[in-house]
XYZ file of N, CA, C and O in Angstrom:
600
model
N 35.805 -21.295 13.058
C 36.136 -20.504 14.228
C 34.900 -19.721 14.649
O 34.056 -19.404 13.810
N 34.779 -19.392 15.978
C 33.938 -18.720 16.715
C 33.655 -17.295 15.700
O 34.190 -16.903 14.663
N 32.373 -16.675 16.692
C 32.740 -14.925 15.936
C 33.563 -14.196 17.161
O 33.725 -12.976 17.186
N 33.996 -14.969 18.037
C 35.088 -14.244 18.509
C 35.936 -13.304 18.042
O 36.643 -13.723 17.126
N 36.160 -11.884 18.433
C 37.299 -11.555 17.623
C 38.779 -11.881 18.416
O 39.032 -12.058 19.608
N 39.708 -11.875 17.086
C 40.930 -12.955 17.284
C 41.603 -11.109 17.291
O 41.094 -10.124 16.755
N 43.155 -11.230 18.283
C 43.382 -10.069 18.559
C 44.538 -9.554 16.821
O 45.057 -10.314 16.003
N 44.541 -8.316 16.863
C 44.738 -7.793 15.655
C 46.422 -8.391 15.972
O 46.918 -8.506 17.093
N 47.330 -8.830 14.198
C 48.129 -9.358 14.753
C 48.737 -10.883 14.943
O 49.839 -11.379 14.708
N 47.727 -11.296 15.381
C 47.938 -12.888 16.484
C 48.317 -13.704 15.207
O 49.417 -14.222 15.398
N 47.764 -14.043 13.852
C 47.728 -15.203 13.182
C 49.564 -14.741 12.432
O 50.279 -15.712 12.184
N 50.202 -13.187 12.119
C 51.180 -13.277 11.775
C 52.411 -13.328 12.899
O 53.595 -13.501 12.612
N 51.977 -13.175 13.983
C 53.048 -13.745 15.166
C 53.223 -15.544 15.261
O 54.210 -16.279 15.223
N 51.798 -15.789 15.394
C 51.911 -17.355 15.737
C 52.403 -17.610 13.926
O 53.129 -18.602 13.986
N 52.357 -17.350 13.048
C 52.888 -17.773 12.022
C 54.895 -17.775 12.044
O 55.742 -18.519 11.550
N 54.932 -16.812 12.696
C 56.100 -16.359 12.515
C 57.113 -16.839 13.858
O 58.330 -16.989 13.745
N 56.524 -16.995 14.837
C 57.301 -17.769 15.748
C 56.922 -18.984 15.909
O 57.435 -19.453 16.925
N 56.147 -19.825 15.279
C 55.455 -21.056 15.728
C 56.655 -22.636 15.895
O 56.693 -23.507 16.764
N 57.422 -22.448 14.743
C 58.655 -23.404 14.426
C 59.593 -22.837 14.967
O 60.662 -23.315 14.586
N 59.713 -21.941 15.769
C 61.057 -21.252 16.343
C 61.049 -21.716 17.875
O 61.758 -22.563 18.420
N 60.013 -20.891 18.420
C 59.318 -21.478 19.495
C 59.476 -23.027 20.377
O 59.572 -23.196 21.592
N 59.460 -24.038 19.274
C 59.605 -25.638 19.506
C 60.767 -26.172 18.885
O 60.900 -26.356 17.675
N 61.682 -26.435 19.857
C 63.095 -26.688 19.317
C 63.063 -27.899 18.584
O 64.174 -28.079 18.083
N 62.113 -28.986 18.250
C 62.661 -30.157 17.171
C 62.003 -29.180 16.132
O 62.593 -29.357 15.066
N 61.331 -28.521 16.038
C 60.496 -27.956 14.728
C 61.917 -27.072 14.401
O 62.579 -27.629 13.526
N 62.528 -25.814 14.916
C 63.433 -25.451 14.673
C 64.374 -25.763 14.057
O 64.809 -25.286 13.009
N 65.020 -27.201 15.139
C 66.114 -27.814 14.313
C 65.887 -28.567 12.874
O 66.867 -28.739 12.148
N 64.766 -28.953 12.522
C 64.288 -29.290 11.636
C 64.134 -28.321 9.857
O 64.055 -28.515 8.644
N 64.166 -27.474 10.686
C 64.340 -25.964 9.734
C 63.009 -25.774 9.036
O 63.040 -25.218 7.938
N 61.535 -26.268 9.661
C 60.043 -26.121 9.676
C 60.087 -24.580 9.588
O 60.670 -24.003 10.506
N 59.233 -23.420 8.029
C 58.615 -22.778 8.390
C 57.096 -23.211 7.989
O 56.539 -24.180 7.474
N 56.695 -21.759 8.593
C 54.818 -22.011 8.311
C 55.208 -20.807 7.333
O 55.844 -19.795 7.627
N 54.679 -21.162 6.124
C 54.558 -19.881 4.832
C 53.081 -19.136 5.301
O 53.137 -17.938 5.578
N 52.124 -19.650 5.366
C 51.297 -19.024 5.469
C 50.094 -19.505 6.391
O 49.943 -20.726 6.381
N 49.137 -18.728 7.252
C 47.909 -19.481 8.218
C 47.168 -18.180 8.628
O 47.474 -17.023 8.919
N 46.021 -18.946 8.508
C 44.779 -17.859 9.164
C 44.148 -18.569 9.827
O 44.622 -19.280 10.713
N 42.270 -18.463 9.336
C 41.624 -18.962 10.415
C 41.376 -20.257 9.512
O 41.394 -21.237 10.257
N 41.212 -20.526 8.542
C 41.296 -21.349 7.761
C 42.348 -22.308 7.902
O 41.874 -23.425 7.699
N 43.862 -22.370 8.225
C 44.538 -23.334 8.297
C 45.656 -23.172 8.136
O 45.798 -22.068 8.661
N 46.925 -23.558 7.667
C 48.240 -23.331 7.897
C 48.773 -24.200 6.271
O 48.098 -24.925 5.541
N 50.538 -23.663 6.108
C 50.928 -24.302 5.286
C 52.600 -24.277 6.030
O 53.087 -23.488 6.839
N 53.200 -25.545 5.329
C 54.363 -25.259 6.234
C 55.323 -25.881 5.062
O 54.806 -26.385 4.066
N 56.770 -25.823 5.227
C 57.845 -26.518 4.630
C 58.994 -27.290 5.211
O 59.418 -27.042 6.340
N 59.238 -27.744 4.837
C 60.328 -28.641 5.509
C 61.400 -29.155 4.783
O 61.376 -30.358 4.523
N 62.623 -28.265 4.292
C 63.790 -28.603 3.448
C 64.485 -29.845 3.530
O 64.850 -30.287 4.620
N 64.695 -30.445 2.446
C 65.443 -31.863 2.283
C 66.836 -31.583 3.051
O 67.594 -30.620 2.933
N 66.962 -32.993 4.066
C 68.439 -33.313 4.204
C 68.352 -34.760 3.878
O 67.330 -35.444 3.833
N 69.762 -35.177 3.624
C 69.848 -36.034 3.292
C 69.611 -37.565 4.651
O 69.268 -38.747 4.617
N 70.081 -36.487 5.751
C 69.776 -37.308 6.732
C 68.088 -37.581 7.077
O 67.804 -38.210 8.096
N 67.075 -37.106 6.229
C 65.462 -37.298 6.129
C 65.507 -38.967 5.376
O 64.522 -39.616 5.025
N 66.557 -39.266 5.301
C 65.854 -40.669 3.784
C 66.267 -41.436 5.026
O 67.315 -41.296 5.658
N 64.762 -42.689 5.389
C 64.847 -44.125 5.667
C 65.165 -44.731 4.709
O 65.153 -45.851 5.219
N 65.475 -44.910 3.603
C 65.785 -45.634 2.634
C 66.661 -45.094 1.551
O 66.090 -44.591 0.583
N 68.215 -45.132 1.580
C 68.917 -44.483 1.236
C 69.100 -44.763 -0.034
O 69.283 -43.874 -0.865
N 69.060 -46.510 -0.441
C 69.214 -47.192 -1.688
C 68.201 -46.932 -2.924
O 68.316 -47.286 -4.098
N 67.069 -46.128 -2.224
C 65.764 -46.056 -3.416
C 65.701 -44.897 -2.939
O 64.549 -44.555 -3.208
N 66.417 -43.677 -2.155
C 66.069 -42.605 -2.138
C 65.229 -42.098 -1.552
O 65.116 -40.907 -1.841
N 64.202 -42.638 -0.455
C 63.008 -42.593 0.109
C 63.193 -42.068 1.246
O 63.969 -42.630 2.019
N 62.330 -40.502 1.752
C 62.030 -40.145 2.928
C 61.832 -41.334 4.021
O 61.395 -42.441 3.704
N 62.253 -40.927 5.514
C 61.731 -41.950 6.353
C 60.172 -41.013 6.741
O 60.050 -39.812 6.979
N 59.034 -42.187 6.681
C 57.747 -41.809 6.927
C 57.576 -41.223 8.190
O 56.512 -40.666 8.457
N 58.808 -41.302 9.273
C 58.483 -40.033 10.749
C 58.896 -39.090 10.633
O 58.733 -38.403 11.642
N 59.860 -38.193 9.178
C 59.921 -36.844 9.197
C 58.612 -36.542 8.464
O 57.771 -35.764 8.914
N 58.536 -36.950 7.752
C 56.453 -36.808 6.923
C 55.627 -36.372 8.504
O 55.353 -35.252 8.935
N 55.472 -37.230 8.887
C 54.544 -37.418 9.913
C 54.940 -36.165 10.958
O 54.039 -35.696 11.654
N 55.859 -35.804 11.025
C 56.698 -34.953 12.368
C 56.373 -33.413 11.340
O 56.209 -32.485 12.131
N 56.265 -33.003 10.110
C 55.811 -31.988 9.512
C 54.488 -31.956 9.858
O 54.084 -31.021 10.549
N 53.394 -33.232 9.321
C 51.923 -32.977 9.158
C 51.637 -32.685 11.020
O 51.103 -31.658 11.439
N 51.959 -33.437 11.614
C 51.578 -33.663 13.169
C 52.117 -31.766 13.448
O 51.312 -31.050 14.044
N 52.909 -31.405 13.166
C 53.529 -29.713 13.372
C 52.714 -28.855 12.920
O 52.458 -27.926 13.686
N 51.947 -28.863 11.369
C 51.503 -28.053 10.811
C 50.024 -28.222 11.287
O 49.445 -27.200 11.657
N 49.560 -29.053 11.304
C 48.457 -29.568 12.016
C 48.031 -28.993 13.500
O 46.937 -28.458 13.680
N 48.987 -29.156 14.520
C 48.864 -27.810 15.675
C 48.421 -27.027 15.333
O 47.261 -26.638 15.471
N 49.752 -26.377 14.493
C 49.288 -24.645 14.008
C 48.089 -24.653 13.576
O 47.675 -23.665 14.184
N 47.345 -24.967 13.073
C 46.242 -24.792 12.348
C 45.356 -24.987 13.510
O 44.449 -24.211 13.807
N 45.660 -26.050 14.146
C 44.160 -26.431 15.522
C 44.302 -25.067 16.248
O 43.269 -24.554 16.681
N 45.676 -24.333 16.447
C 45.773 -23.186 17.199
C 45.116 -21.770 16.553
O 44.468 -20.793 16.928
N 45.633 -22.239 15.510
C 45.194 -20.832 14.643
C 43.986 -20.942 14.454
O 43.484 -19.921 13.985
N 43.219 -21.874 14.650
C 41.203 -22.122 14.484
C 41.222 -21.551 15.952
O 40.567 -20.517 16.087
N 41.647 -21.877 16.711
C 40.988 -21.126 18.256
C 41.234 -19.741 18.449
O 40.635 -19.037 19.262
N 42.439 -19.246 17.416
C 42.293 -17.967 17.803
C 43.054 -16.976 18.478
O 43.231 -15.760 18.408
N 43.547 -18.212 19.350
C 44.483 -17.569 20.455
C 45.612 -18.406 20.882
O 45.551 -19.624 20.711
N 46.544 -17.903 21.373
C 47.355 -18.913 21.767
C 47.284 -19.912 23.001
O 47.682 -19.426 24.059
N 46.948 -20.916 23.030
C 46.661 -22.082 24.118
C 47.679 -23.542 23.555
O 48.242 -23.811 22.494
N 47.558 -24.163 24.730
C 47.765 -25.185 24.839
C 47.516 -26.260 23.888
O 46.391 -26.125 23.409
N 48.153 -27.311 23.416
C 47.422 -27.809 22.753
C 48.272 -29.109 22.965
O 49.304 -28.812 23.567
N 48.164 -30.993 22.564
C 48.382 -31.672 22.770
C 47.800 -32.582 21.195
O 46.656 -32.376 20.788
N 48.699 -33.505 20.490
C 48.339 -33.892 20.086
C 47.378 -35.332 20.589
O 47.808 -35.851 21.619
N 46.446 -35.840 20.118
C 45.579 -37.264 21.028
C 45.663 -37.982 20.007
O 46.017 -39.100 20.382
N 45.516 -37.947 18.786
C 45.025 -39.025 17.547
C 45.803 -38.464 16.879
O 46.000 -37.256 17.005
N 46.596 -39.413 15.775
C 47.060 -38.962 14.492
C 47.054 -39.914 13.494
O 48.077 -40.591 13.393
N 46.300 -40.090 12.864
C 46.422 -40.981 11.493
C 46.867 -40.686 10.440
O 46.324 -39.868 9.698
N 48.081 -41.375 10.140
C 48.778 -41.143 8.635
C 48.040 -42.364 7.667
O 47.719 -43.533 7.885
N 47.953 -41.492 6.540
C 48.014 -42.761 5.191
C 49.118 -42.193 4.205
O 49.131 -41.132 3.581
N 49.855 -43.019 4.246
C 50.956 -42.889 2.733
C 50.886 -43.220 1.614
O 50.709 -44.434 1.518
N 50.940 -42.733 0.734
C 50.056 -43.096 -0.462
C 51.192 -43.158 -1.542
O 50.969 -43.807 -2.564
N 52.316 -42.565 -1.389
C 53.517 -42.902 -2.614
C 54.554 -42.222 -2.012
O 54.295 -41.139 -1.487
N 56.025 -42.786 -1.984
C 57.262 -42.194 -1.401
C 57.621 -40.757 -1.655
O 57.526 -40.267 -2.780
N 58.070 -40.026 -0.514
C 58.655 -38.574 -0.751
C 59.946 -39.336 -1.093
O 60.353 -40.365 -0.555
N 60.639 -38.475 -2.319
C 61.805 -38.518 -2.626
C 63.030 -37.858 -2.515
O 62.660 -36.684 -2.525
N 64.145 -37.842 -2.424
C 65.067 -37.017 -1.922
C 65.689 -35.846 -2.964
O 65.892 -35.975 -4.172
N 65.853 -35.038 -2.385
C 66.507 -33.815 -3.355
C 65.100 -32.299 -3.558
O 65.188 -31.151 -3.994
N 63.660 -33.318 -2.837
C 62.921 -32.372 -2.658
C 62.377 -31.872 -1.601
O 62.192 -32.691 -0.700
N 62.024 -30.703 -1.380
C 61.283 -29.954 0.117
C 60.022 -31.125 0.581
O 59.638 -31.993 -0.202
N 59.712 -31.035 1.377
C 58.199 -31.246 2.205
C 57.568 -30.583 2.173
O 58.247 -29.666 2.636
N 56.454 -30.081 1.940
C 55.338 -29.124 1.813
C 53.714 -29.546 2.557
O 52.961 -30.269 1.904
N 53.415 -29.190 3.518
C 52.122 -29.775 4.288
C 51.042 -28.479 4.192
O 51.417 -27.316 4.046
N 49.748 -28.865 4.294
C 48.656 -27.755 4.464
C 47.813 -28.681 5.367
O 47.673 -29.892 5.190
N 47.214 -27.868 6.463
C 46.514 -28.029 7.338
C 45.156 -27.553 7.698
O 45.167 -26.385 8.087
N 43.771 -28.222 7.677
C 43.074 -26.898 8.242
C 42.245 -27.817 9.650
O 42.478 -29.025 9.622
N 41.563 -27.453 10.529
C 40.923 -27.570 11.534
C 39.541 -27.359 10.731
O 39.517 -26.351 10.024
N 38.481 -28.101 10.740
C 37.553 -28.765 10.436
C 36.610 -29.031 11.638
O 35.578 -29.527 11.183
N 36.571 -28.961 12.391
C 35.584 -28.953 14.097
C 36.331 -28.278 14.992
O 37.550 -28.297 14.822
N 35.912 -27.722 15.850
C 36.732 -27.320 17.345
C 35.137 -27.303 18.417
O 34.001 -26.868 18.231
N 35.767 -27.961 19.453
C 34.696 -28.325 20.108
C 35.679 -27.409 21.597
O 36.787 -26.874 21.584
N 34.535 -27.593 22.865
C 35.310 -26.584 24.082
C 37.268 -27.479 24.414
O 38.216 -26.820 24.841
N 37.346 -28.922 24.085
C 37.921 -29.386 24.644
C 39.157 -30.270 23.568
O 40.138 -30.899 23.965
N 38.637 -30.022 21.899
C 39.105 -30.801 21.170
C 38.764 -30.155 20.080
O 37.636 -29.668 20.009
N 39.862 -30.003 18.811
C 40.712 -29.972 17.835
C 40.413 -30.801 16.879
O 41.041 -31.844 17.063
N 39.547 -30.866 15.637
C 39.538 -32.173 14.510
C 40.821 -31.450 13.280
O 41.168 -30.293 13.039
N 41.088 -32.315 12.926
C 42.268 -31.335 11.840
C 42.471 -32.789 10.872
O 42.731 -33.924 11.270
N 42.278 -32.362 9.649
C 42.996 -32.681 8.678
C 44.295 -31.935 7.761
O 44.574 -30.738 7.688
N 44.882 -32.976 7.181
C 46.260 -32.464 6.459
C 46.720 -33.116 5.492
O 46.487 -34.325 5.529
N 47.315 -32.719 4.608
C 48.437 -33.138 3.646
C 49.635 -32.886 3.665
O 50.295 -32.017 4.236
N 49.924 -33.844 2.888
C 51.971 -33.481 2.460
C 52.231 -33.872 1.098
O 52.112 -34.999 0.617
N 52.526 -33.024 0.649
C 53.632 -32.874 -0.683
C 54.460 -32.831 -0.892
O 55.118 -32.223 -0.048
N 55.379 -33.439 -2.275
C 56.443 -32.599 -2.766
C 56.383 -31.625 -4.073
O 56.749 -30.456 -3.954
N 55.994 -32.043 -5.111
C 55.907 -31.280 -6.231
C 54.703 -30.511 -6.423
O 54.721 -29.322 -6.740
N 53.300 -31.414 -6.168
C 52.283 -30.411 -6.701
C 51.003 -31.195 -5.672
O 50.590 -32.347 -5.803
N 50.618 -30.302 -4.781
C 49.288 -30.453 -3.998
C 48.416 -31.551 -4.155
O 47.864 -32.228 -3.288
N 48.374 -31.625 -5.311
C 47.268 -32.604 -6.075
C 47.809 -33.912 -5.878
O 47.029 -34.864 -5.887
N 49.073 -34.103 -5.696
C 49.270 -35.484 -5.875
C 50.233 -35.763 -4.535
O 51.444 -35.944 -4.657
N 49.491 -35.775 -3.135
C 49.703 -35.768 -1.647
C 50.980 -37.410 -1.721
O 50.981 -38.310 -2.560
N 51.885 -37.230 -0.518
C 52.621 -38.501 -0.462
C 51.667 -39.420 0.688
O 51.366 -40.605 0.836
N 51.310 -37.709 1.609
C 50.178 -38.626 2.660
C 49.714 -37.400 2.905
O 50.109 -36.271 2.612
N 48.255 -38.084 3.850
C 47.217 -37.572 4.144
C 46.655 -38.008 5.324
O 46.430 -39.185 5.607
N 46.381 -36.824 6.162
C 46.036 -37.067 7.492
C 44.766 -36.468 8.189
O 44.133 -35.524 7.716
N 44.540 -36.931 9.033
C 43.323 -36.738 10.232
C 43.534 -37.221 11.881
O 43.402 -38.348 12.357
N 43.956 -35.786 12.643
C 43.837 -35.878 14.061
C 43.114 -35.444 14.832
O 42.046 -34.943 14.479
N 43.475 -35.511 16.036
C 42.810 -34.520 16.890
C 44.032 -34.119 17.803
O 45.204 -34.498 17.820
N 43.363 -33.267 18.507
C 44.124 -32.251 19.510
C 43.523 -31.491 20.193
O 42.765 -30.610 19.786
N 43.913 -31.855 21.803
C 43.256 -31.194 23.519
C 43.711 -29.923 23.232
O 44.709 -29.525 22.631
N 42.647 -29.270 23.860
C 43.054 -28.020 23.871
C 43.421 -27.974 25.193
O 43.037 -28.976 25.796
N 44.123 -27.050 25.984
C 44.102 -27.039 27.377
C 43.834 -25.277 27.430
O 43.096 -24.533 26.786
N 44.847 -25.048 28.554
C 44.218 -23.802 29.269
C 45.467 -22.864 28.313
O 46.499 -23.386 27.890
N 45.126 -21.532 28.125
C 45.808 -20.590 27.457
C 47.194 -20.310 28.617
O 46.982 -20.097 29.810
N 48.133 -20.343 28.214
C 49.800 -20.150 29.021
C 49.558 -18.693 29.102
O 49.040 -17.931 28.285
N 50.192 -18.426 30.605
C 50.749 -17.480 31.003
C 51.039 -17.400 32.421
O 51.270 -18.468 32.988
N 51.068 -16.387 33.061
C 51.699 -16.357 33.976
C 51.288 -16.782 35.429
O 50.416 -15.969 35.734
N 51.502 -17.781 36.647
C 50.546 -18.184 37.659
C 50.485 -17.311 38.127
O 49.747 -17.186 39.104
């Protein structure tokens, strides 16, 4: 992040309304535990209606993806500082071993470049322990113009 200063405040609001704010993140029951300028962490409680694969117990890989792609914002937002616009453009998942059912989702995010017009962000997702990711990601994301009033 810039040496901009970020206004006193801003990173525990956008933490705290960020999944409230966006009604699939909401209904989803997405919080962000924690984010600064460094990056974001978020959760995402098991339902049973999360498993593509009911017979082996297996998350479907677009609630994975619909956490990292969420927590991933926050973080491109929370690197700028302020609250703006933002759009996802690129998202690459790799899955690397099944989320299983009966456990939370757990993602960490940080923003890694910010350029005037674009967002680099990498991420993970977990269930039990950080170290051993189900997937792992790298996007980007437009920034646009900061919302408010015409």
């Amino acid at each position: 992040m810039s040496a901009r200063m970020v206004q006193k405040g801003f990173f525990e609001a956008l933490r705290v309304n960020f999944a409230q704010a966006i009604p699939h993140t909401r209904e989803c029951g997405m919080t962000v535990d924690a984010l600064d300028e460094t990056g974001a962490r978020a959760r995402m409680p098991f339902r049973p209606d999360w498993l593509g694969d009911t017979e082996r117990g297996v998350y479907h890989t677009g609630v994975v993806t619909t956490l990292v792609d969420t927590v991933s914002g926050v973080a491109a937002m929370a690197a700028a500082g302020r609250f703006e616009t933002i759009a996802t453009l690129d998202l690459r998942m790799d899955f690397l071993r099944p989320a299983v059912q009966g456990k939370d989702l757990h993602a960490h995010a940080t923003c890694y470049r910010m350029t005037r017009s674009i967002a680099f962000v990498r991420a993970s997702a977990w269930q039990d322990d950080e170290r051993e990711p189900v997937a792992v990601s790298h996007s980007t994301f437009m920034r646009g113009p900061v919302p408010g009033p015409k």
